[in-house]
Amino acid sequence: MQMQNTQYSDWMAKPQGIPGCPPGLEYLTQIDQMLVRQKKDCMEIFTGWEQRNRFEIRNALNQMFFYAQEESTCFQRQCCGPNRGFVIHVTDNFGQEVLRFRREFRCCVGCPCCADSCNCAFEVYVETAAGEPIGKVRQGQSCWVPEFRIMDGQGNQTLHLQGPCCVCDCCADFEIQTLDKSQTIGTVKKKWRGVATEMFTNANTFTINFPMDLDVKAKATLMGAAFLIDFMFFEQQNN
């Protein structure tokens, strides 16, 4: 049996297993807010050499329950920047992998005006550690405001994510809307972390709010949406 990671004294207690809930995602049944905090890398700050991103995932009490680390090639990190392909591995406080966020590298993608018509949308696939699909985030087609589709494992859209007309460090609030866009049920917000952090690093922090009773797979997919927003809008400007 693996011992609990004692490096952090503020880990969230692991809930009991829940029937129908993918193993490891029981934490998400007990929260209505998560904080996705990117860790600063000293080597990247002083050398400008792009390193693999690392994240802490915390609840509203600032208790950590997931740790995430990017897997990508050095070539793509230096030459492709935020457009690189990646796999983000998410582990719990026992070191067990519970989630994967995967984006394949593709050339000539990201144009919001022709995301659907030319099939050039950014996509992030959300999978269990065993590779079972549980969701997908797909960039929507829009020439005015950034939009994303939150989908389930079968490719059916369940939620809509809409951003502001101008995305910047001080204006990065994305509304989580119902499928028909008639109701806002939560937000994905970038948190301002101070002048020094914002100017000299790409260590960003996102706060995600959602209903407590939202399906855990949808909550996990919204985490993937925060990663995609980070790569699309905030990874480049600080490099």
Short mmCIF file of N, CA and C in Angstrom, two decimals, residues 60-205:
data_model
loop_
_atom_site.label_atom_id
_atom_site.label_comp_id
_atom_site.label_asym_id
_atom_site.label_seq_id
_atom_site.Cartn_x
_atom_site.Cartn_y
_atom_site.Cartn_z
N ALA A 60 -11.79 25.58 -1.51
CA ALA A 60 -12.06 26.93 -1.00
C ALA A 60 -11.37 27.19 0.34
N LEU A 61 -11.00 26.13 1.07
CA LEU A 61 -10.29 26.25 2.34
C LEU A 61 -8.77 26.24 2.14
N ASN A 62 -8.35 26.32 0.89
CA ASN A 62 -6.93 26.30 0.51
C ASN A 62 -6.28 24.96 0.83
N GLN A 63 -7.07 23.90 0.89
CA GLN A 63 -6.53 22.56 1.07
C GLN A 63 -6.26 21.94 -0.30
N MET A 64 -5.09 21.40 -0.46
CA MET A 64 -4.71 20.81 -1.73
C MET A 64 -5.28 19.41 -1.86
N PHE A 65 -5.83 19.08 -3.04
CA PHE A 65 -6.33 17.73 -3.24
C PHE A 65 -5.82 17.09 -4.52
N PHE A 66 -5.29 17.87 -5.45
CA PHE A 66 -4.67 17.32 -6.66
C PHE A 66 -3.37 18.06 -6.93
N TYR A 67 -2.47 17.37 -7.61
CA TYR A 67 -1.25 17.97 -8.12
C TYR A 67 -1.15 17.62 -9.60
N ALA A 68 -0.83 18.59 -10.44
CA ALA A 68 -0.82 18.36 -11.89
C ALA A 68 0.52 18.75 -12.47
N GLN A 69 1.01 17.95 -13.42
CA GLN A 69 2.28 18.24 -14.07
C GLN A 69 2.18 17.94 -15.55
N GLU A 70 2.71 18.86 -16.33
CA GLU A 70 2.68 18.74 -17.79
C GLU A 70 3.73 17.77 -18.30
N GLU A 71 3.35 16.99 -19.28
CA GLU A 71 4.28 16.16 -20.04
C GLU A 71 4.28 16.67 -21.48
N SER A 72 5.42 17.10 -21.96
CA SER A 72 5.55 17.60 -23.33
C SER A 72 7.02 17.50 -23.73
N THR A 73 7.28 17.62 -25.02
CA THR A 73 8.66 17.52 -25.48
C THR A 73 9.35 18.87 -25.35
N CYS A 74 10.65 18.82 -25.10
CA CYS A 74 11.43 20.06 -24.98
C CYS A 74 11.39 20.84 -26.29
N PHE A 75 11.43 20.15 -27.42
CA PHE A 75 11.41 20.82 -28.72
C PHE A 75 10.14 21.64 -28.88
N GLN A 76 8.98 21.04 -28.57
CA GLN A 76 7.73 21.77 -28.75
C GLN A 76 7.60 22.92 -27.76
N ARG A 77 8.10 22.74 -26.53
CA ARG A 77 8.01 23.83 -25.55
C ARG A 77 8.78 25.05 -26.02
N GLN A 78 9.96 24.85 -26.61
CA GLN A 78 10.78 25.99 -27.03
C GLN A 78 10.36 26.55 -28.38
N CYS A 79 9.92 25.68 -29.30
CA CYS A 79 9.65 26.11 -30.68
C CYS A 79 8.18 26.38 -30.96
N CYS A 80 7.29 25.73 -30.24
CA CYS A 80 5.85 25.89 -30.50
C CYS A 80 5.14 26.70 -29.43
N GLY A 81 5.82 26.94 -28.31
CA GLY A 81 5.25 27.77 -27.26
C GLY A 81 3.92 27.23 -26.75
N PRO A 82 2.92 28.11 -26.60
CA PRO A 82 1.64 27.69 -26.04
C PRO A 82 0.81 26.82 -26.98
N ASN A 83 1.20 26.71 -28.25
CA ASN A 83 0.46 25.87 -29.19
C ASN A 83 0.91 24.41 -29.13
N ARG A 84 1.83 24.09 -28.25
CA ARG A 84 2.38 22.74 -28.20
C ARG A 84 1.35 21.71 -27.75
N GLY A 85 1.60 20.48 -28.12
CA GLY A 85 0.81 19.39 -27.59
C GLY A 85 1.28 19.05 -26.19
N PHE A 86 0.39 18.49 -25.38
CA PHE A 86 0.78 18.16 -24.01
C PHE A 86 -0.17 17.10 -23.44
N VAL A 87 0.29 16.48 -22.38
CA VAL A 87 -0.54 15.67 -21.51
C VAL A 87 -0.30 16.16 -20.10
N ILE A 88 -1.35 16.56 -19.40
CA ILE A 88 -1.23 16.99 -18.02
C ILE A 88 -1.71 15.84 -17.14
N HIS A 89 -0.81 15.31 -16.32
CA HIS A 89 -1.11 14.20 -15.43
C HIS A 89 -1.53 14.77 -14.07
N VAL A 90 -2.65 14.32 -13.54
CA VAL A 90 -3.17 14.79 -12.26
C VAL A 90 -3.12 13.64 -11.27
N THR A 91 -2.47 13.87 -10.13
CA THR A 91 -2.36 12.85 -9.09
C THR A 91 -2.98 13.35 -7.79
N ASP A 92 -3.36 12.39 -6.92
CA ASP A 92 -3.92 12.75 -5.63
C ASP A 92 -2.83 12.72 -4.57
N ASN A 93 -3.22 12.83 -3.30
CA ASN A 93 -2.21 12.92 -2.24
C ASN A 93 -1.56 11.58 -1.92
N PHE A 94 -1.97 10.51 -2.60
CA PHE A 94 -1.30 9.23 -2.48
C PHE A 94 -0.35 8.99 -3.66
N GLY A 95 -0.26 9.99 -4.55
CA GLY A 95 0.58 9.84 -5.72
C GLY A 95 -0.05 9.02 -6.83
N GLN A 96 -1.34 8.71 -6.70
CA GLN A 96 -2.03 7.93 -7.71
C GLN A 96 -2.59 8.85 -8.79
N GLU A 97 -2.34 8.51 -10.05
CA GLU A 97 -2.88 9.31 -11.14
C GLU A 97 -4.38 9.10 -11.23
N VAL A 98 -5.14 10.20 -11.31
CA VAL A 98 -6.60 10.12 -11.35
C VAL A 98 -7.18 10.73 -12.62
N LEU A 99 -6.43 11.63 -13.27
CA LEU A 99 -6.94 12.31 -14.46
C LEU A 99 -5.81 12.59 -15.43
N ARG A 100 -6.19 12.73 -16.71
CA ARG A 100 -5.26 13.18 -17.74
C ARG A 100 -5.97 14.19 -18.62
N PHE A 101 -5.27 15.27 -18.92
CA PHE A 101 -5.76 16.27 -19.88
C PHE A 101 -4.82 16.24 -21.07
N ARG A 102 -5.35 15.96 -22.22
CA ARG A 102 -4.51 15.72 -23.40
C ARG A 102 -4.89 16.66 -24.53
N ARG A 103 -3.88 17.33 -25.09
CA ARG A 103 -4.08 18.14 -26.30
C ARG A 103 -3.04 17.71 -27.33
N GLU A 104 -3.51 17.35 -28.50
CA GLU A 104 -2.61 16.95 -29.58
C GLU A 104 -2.07 18.18 -30.30
N PHE A 105 -0.83 18.10 -30.74
CA PHE A 105 -0.25 19.20 -31.50
C PHE A 105 -0.80 19.17 -32.92
N ARG A 106 -1.31 20.32 -33.37
CA ARG A 106 -1.82 20.46 -34.73
C ARG A 106 -1.41 21.82 -35.26
N CYS A 107 -1.04 21.86 -36.53
CA CYS A 107 -0.66 23.12 -37.16
C CYS A 107 -1.90 23.92 -37.57
N CYS A 108 -1.78 25.23 -37.56
CA CYS A 108 -2.81 26.13 -38.10
C CYS A 108 -4.15 25.93 -37.41
N VAL A 109 -4.15 25.99 -36.08
CA VAL A 109 -5.39 25.92 -35.33
C VAL A 109 -5.50 27.13 -34.41
N GLY A 110 -6.70 27.36 -33.90
CA GLY A 110 -6.90 28.41 -32.92
C GLY A 110 -7.66 29.62 -33.41
N CYS A 111 -7.92 29.72 -34.73
CA CYS A 111 -8.67 30.87 -35.24
C CYS A 111 -10.14 30.75 -34.80
N PRO A 112 -10.64 31.66 -33.98
CA PRO A 112 -12.01 31.52 -33.48
C PRO A 112 -13.08 31.72 -34.54
N CYS A 113 -12.76 32.45 -35.60
CA CYS A 113 -13.78 32.75 -36.62
C CYS A 113 -14.11 31.54 -37.50
N CYS A 114 -13.20 30.57 -37.57
CA CYS A 114 -13.45 29.41 -38.44
C CYS A 114 -13.21 28.11 -37.70
N ALA A 115 -13.42 28.13 -36.36
CA ALA A 115 -13.12 26.95 -35.55
C ALA A 115 -13.91 25.73 -35.99
N ASP A 116 -15.18 25.94 -36.34
CA ASP A 116 -16.03 24.82 -36.73
C ASP A 116 -15.96 24.55 -38.23
N SER A 117 -16.02 25.61 -39.03
CA SER A 117 -16.09 25.43 -40.47
C SER A 117 -14.83 24.80 -41.04
N CYS A 118 -13.68 25.09 -40.45
CA CYS A 118 -12.41 24.55 -40.95
C CYS A 118 -11.80 23.50 -40.02
N ASN A 119 -12.54 23.16 -38.99
CA ASN A 119 -12.07 22.17 -38.03
C ASN A 119 -10.69 22.53 -37.48
N CYS A 120 -10.52 23.79 -37.10
CA CYS A 120 -9.23 24.25 -36.59
C CYS A 120 -9.34 24.73 -35.15
N ALA A 121 -10.23 24.12 -34.39
CA ALA A 121 -10.43 24.51 -33.01
C ALA A 121 -9.43 23.81 -32.09
N PHE A 122 -9.02 24.50 -31.05
CA PHE A 122 -8.25 23.86 -29.99
C PHE A 122 -9.16 22.92 -29.22
N GLU A 123 -8.64 21.77 -28.83
CA GLU A 123 -9.41 20.80 -28.07
C GLU A 123 -8.54 20.21 -26.97
N VAL A 124 -9.15 19.96 -25.83
CA VAL A 124 -8.50 19.24 -24.74
C VAL A 124 -9.39 18.07 -24.36
N TYR A 125 -8.80 16.88 -24.37
CA TYR A 125 -9.52 15.66 -24.01
C TYR A 125 -9.28 15.35 -22.53
N VAL A 126 -10.33 14.99 -21.83
CA VAL A 126 -10.26 14.67 -20.40
C VAL A 126 -10.47 13.17 -20.24
N GLU A 127 -9.53 12.51 -19.61
CA GLU A 127 -9.56 11.05 -19.50
C GLU A 127 -9.21 10.62 -18.08
N THR A 128 -9.66 9.43 -17.71
CA THR A 128 -9.22 8.83 -16.46
C THR A 128 -7.79 8.33 -16.63
N ALA A 129 -7.19 7.86 -15.55
CA ALA A 129 -5.83 7.34 -15.62
C ALA A 129 -5.76 6.11 -16.52
N ALA A 130 -6.88 5.40 -16.66
CA ALA A 130 -6.93 4.22 -17.51
C ALA A 130 -7.20 4.56 -18.97
N GLY A 131 -7.37 5.84 -19.28
CA GLY A 131 -7.62 6.26 -20.66
C GLY A 131 -9.08 6.32 -21.05
N GLU A 132 -10.00 6.17 -20.08
CA GLU A 132 -11.43 6.25 -20.38
C GLU A 132 -11.85 7.70 -20.58
N PRO A 133 -12.47 8.05 -21.70
CA PRO A 133 -12.89 9.44 -21.93
C PRO A 133 -14.03 9.84 -21.00
N ILE A 134 -13.89 10.99 -20.36
CA ILE A 134 -14.97 11.49 -19.50
C ILE A 134 -15.42 12.88 -19.90
N GLY A 135 -14.71 13.52 -20.83
CA GLY A 135 -15.13 14.86 -21.25
C GLY A 135 -14.19 15.44 -22.28
N LYS A 136 -14.59 16.59 -22.81
CA LYS A 136 -13.77 17.29 -23.78
C LYS A 136 -14.10 18.78 -23.74
N VAL A 137 -13.08 19.62 -23.92
CA VAL A 137 -13.26 21.07 -24.05
C VAL A 137 -12.90 21.43 -25.48
N ARG A 138 -13.80 22.07 -26.18
CA ARG A 138 -13.56 22.45 -27.57
C ARG A 138 -13.79 23.94 -27.75
N GLN A 139 -12.86 24.59 -28.39
CA GLN A 139 -12.99 26.01 -28.72
C GLN A 139 -14.18 26.21 -29.64
N GLY A 140 -15.05 27.18 -29.32
CA GLY A 140 -16.21 27.46 -30.13
C GLY A 140 -15.92 28.48 -31.21
N GLN A 141 -16.82 28.56 -32.17
CA GLN A 141 -16.66 29.50 -33.27
C GLN A 141 -17.30 30.83 -32.91
N SER A 142 -16.51 31.88 -32.88
CA SER A 142 -17.00 33.22 -32.56
C SER A 142 -15.95 34.24 -32.95
N CYS A 143 -16.38 35.32 -33.56
CA CYS A 143 -15.45 36.39 -33.94
C CYS A 143 -15.49 37.56 -32.98
N TRP A 144 -16.29 37.45 -31.91
CA TRP A 144 -16.44 38.58 -31.00
C TRP A 144 -15.92 38.27 -29.61
N VAL A 145 -16.40 37.20 -29.00
CA VAL A 145 -15.95 36.81 -27.67
C VAL A 145 -15.48 35.36 -27.71
N PRO A 146 -14.49 34.99 -26.90
CA PRO A 146 -14.04 33.59 -26.87
C PRO A 146 -15.12 32.69 -26.26
N GLU A 147 -15.32 31.55 -26.90
CA GLU A 147 -16.32 30.60 -26.43
C GLU A 147 -15.73 29.20 -26.42
N PHE A 148 -16.23 28.37 -25.49
CA PHE A 148 -15.80 26.99 -25.39
C PHE A 148 -17.00 26.10 -25.13
N ARG A 149 -16.93 24.90 -25.65
CA ARG A 149 -17.98 23.91 -25.43
C ARG A 149 -17.49 22.87 -24.45
N ILE A 150 -18.26 22.65 -23.42
CA ILE A 150 -17.96 21.63 -22.42
C ILE A 150 -18.77 20.38 -22.79
N MET A 151 -18.08 19.29 -23.11
CA MET A 151 -18.74 18.09 -23.61
C MET A 151 -18.50 16.92 -22.66
N ASP A 152 -19.37 15.91 -22.78
CA ASP A 152 -19.20 14.70 -21.99
C ASP A 152 -18.33 13.70 -22.74
N GLY A 153 -18.18 12.52 -22.20
CA GLY A 153 -17.31 11.52 -22.80
C GLY A 153 -17.79 11.01 -24.13
N GLN A 154 -19.08 11.19 -24.43
CA GLN A 154 -19.64 10.74 -25.71
C GLN A 154 -19.64 11.84 -26.76
N GLY A 155 -19.12 13.02 -26.42
CA GLY A 155 -19.06 14.11 -27.38
C GLY A 155 -20.29 14.99 -27.41
N ASN A 156 -21.20 14.84 -26.44
CA ASN A 156 -22.40 15.67 -26.39
C ASN A 156 -22.12 16.91 -25.53
N GLN A 157 -22.48 18.06 -26.04
CA GLN A 157 -22.25 19.29 -25.30
C GLN A 157 -23.19 19.36 -24.11
N THR A 158 -22.66 19.70 -22.94
CA THR A 158 -23.46 19.80 -21.72
C THR A 158 -23.50 21.22 -21.15
N LEU A 159 -22.41 21.98 -21.35
CA LEU A 159 -22.33 23.34 -20.83
C LEU A 159 -21.68 24.24 -21.87
N HIS A 160 -21.82 25.55 -21.64
CA HIS A 160 -21.22 26.54 -22.52
C HIS A 160 -20.36 27.47 -21.68
N LEU A 161 -19.19 27.83 -22.20
CA LEU A 161 -18.28 28.72 -21.49
C LEU A 161 -18.02 29.94 -22.37
N GLN A 162 -18.34 31.12 -21.86
CA GLN A 162 -18.20 32.34 -22.65
C GLN A 162 -17.35 33.35 -21.91
N GLY A 163 -16.37 33.92 -22.64
CA GLY A 163 -15.45 34.88 -22.04
C GLY A 163 -15.79 36.32 -22.40
N PRO A 164 -14.99 37.27 -21.92
CA PRO A 164 -15.20 38.68 -22.23
C PRO A 164 -14.69 39.00 -23.63
N CYS A 165 -15.07 40.16 -24.15
CA CYS A 165 -14.63 40.55 -25.49
C CYS A 165 -13.14 40.84 -25.53
N CYS A 166 -12.57 41.21 -24.39
CA CYS A 166 -11.14 41.46 -24.31
C CYS A 166 -10.58 40.66 -23.15
N VAL A 167 -9.70 39.72 -23.43
CA VAL A 167 -9.12 38.89 -22.39
C VAL A 167 -7.74 39.43 -22.03
N CYS A 168 -7.58 39.84 -20.77
CA CYS A 168 -6.30 40.33 -20.28
C CYS A 168 -6.17 39.95 -18.82
N ASP A 169 -5.05 40.31 -18.20
CA ASP A 169 -4.82 39.93 -16.81
C ASP A 169 -5.88 40.48 -15.87
N CYS A 170 -6.40 41.65 -16.18
CA CYS A 170 -7.38 42.27 -15.28
C CYS A 170 -8.82 42.02 -15.73
N CYS A 171 -9.02 41.33 -16.83
CA CYS A 171 -10.38 41.05 -17.33
C CYS A 171 -10.38 39.67 -17.96
N ALA A 172 -10.55 38.66 -17.13
CA ALA A 172 -10.52 37.29 -17.63
C ALA A 172 -11.55 36.45 -16.90
N ASP A 173 -12.80 36.92 -16.94
CA ASP A 173 -13.90 36.20 -16.31
C ASP A 173 -14.70 35.47 -17.38
N PHE A 174 -14.71 34.15 -17.30
CA PHE A 174 -15.47 33.32 -18.23
C PHE A 174 -16.69 32.77 -17.52
N GLU A 175 -17.86 32.95 -18.11
CA GLU A 175 -19.10 32.49 -17.50
C GLU A 175 -19.42 31.06 -17.92
N ILE A 176 -19.74 30.23 -16.93
CA ILE A 176 -20.21 28.87 -17.20
C ILE A 176 -21.72 28.94 -17.35
N GLN A 177 -22.21 28.62 -18.53
CA GLN A 177 -23.63 28.75 -18.83
C GLN A 177 -24.27 27.40 -19.14
N THR A 178 -25.57 27.34 -18.95
CA THR A 178 -26.31 26.15 -19.34
C THR A 178 -26.24 25.99 -20.86
N LEU A 179 -26.65 24.84 -21.34
CA LEU A 179 -26.51 24.55 -22.76
C LEU A 179 -27.22 25.56 -23.64
N ASP A 180 -28.39 26.06 -23.21
CA ASP A 180 -29.13 27.04 -24.01
C ASP A 180 -28.70 28.47 -23.73
N LYS A 181 -27.67 28.65 -22.90
CA LYS A 181 -27.10 29.95 -22.56
C LYS A 181 -28.06 30.86 -21.80
N SER A 182 -29.11 30.29 -21.23
CA SER A 182 -30.11 31.10 -20.55
C SER A 182 -29.74 31.39 -19.09
N GLN A 183 -28.80 30.65 -18.54
CA GLN A 183 -28.48 30.80 -17.12
C GLN A 183 -26.98 30.63 -16.90
N THR A 184 -26.42 31.50 -16.08
CA THR A 184 -25.02 31.38 -15.67
C THR A 184 -24.96 30.64 -14.35
N ILE A 185 -24.21 29.54 -14.32
CA ILE A 185 -24.18 28.70 -13.12
C ILE A 185 -22.80 28.71 -12.44
N GLY A 186 -21.86 29.42 -13.00
CA GLY A 186 -20.53 29.47 -12.40
C GLY A 186 -19.59 30.31 -13.23
N THR A 187 -18.33 30.34 -12.82
CA THR A 187 -17.33 31.16 -13.52
C THR A 187 -15.97 30.47 -13.50
N VAL A 188 -15.16 30.82 -14.49
CA VAL A 188 -13.74 30.50 -14.50
C VAL A 188 -13.02 31.84 -14.57
N LYS A 189 -12.29 32.19 -13.52
CA LYS A 189 -11.67 33.51 -13.43
C LYS A 189 -10.16 33.39 -13.22
N LYS A 190 -9.43 34.24 -13.93
CA LYS A 190 -8.00 34.35 -13.67
C LYS A 190 -7.79 35.34 -12.53
N LYS A 191 -6.98 34.95 -11.57
CA LYS A 191 -6.73 35.78 -10.40
C LYS A 191 -5.46 36.60 -10.60
N TRP A 192 -5.56 37.89 -10.29
CA TRP A 192 -4.39 38.76 -10.37
C TRP A 192 -3.45 38.43 -9.21
N ARG A 193 -2.15 38.19 -9.51
CA ARG A 193 -1.20 37.75 -8.48
C ARG A 193 -0.11 38.76 -8.20
N GLY A 194 -0.32 39.98 -8.61
CA GLY A 194 0.67 41.01 -8.32
C GLY A 194 1.52 41.35 -9.52
N VAL A 195 2.10 42.55 -9.52
CA VAL A 195 2.84 43.06 -10.67
C VAL A 195 4.04 42.19 -11.00
N ALA A 196 4.82 41.82 -9.98
CA ALA A 196 6.05 41.06 -10.23
C ALA A 196 5.73 39.70 -10.85
N THR A 197 4.74 39.02 -10.29
CA THR A 197 4.39 37.69 -10.81
C THR A 197 3.84 37.79 -12.21
N GLU A 198 2.97 38.77 -12.46
CA GLU A 198 2.32 38.88 -13.76
C GLU A 198 3.31 39.31 -14.85
N MET A 199 4.27 40.16 -14.51
CA MET A 199 5.18 40.70 -15.52
C MET A 199 6.33 39.75 -15.85
N PHE A 200 6.80 39.02 -14.85
CA PHE A 200 8.05 38.29 -15.05
C PHE A 200 7.88 36.77 -15.05
N THR A 201 6.69 36.26 -14.81
CA THR A 201 6.48 34.82 -14.86
C THR A 201 5.16 34.55 -15.58
N ASN A 202 4.96 33.26 -15.93
CA ASN A 202 3.67 32.85 -16.48
C ASN A 202 2.95 31.95 -15.49
N ALA A 203 3.21 32.18 -14.19
CA ALA A 203 2.57 31.40 -13.13
C ALA A 203 1.20 31.99 -12.83
N ASN A 204 0.19 31.45 -13.46
CA ASN A 204 -1.16 31.99 -13.35
C ASN A 204 -1.99 31.19 -12.36
N THR A 205 -3.04 31.83 -11.84
CA THR A 205 -3.96 31.20 -10.91
C THR A 205 -5.38 31.41 -11.41
#
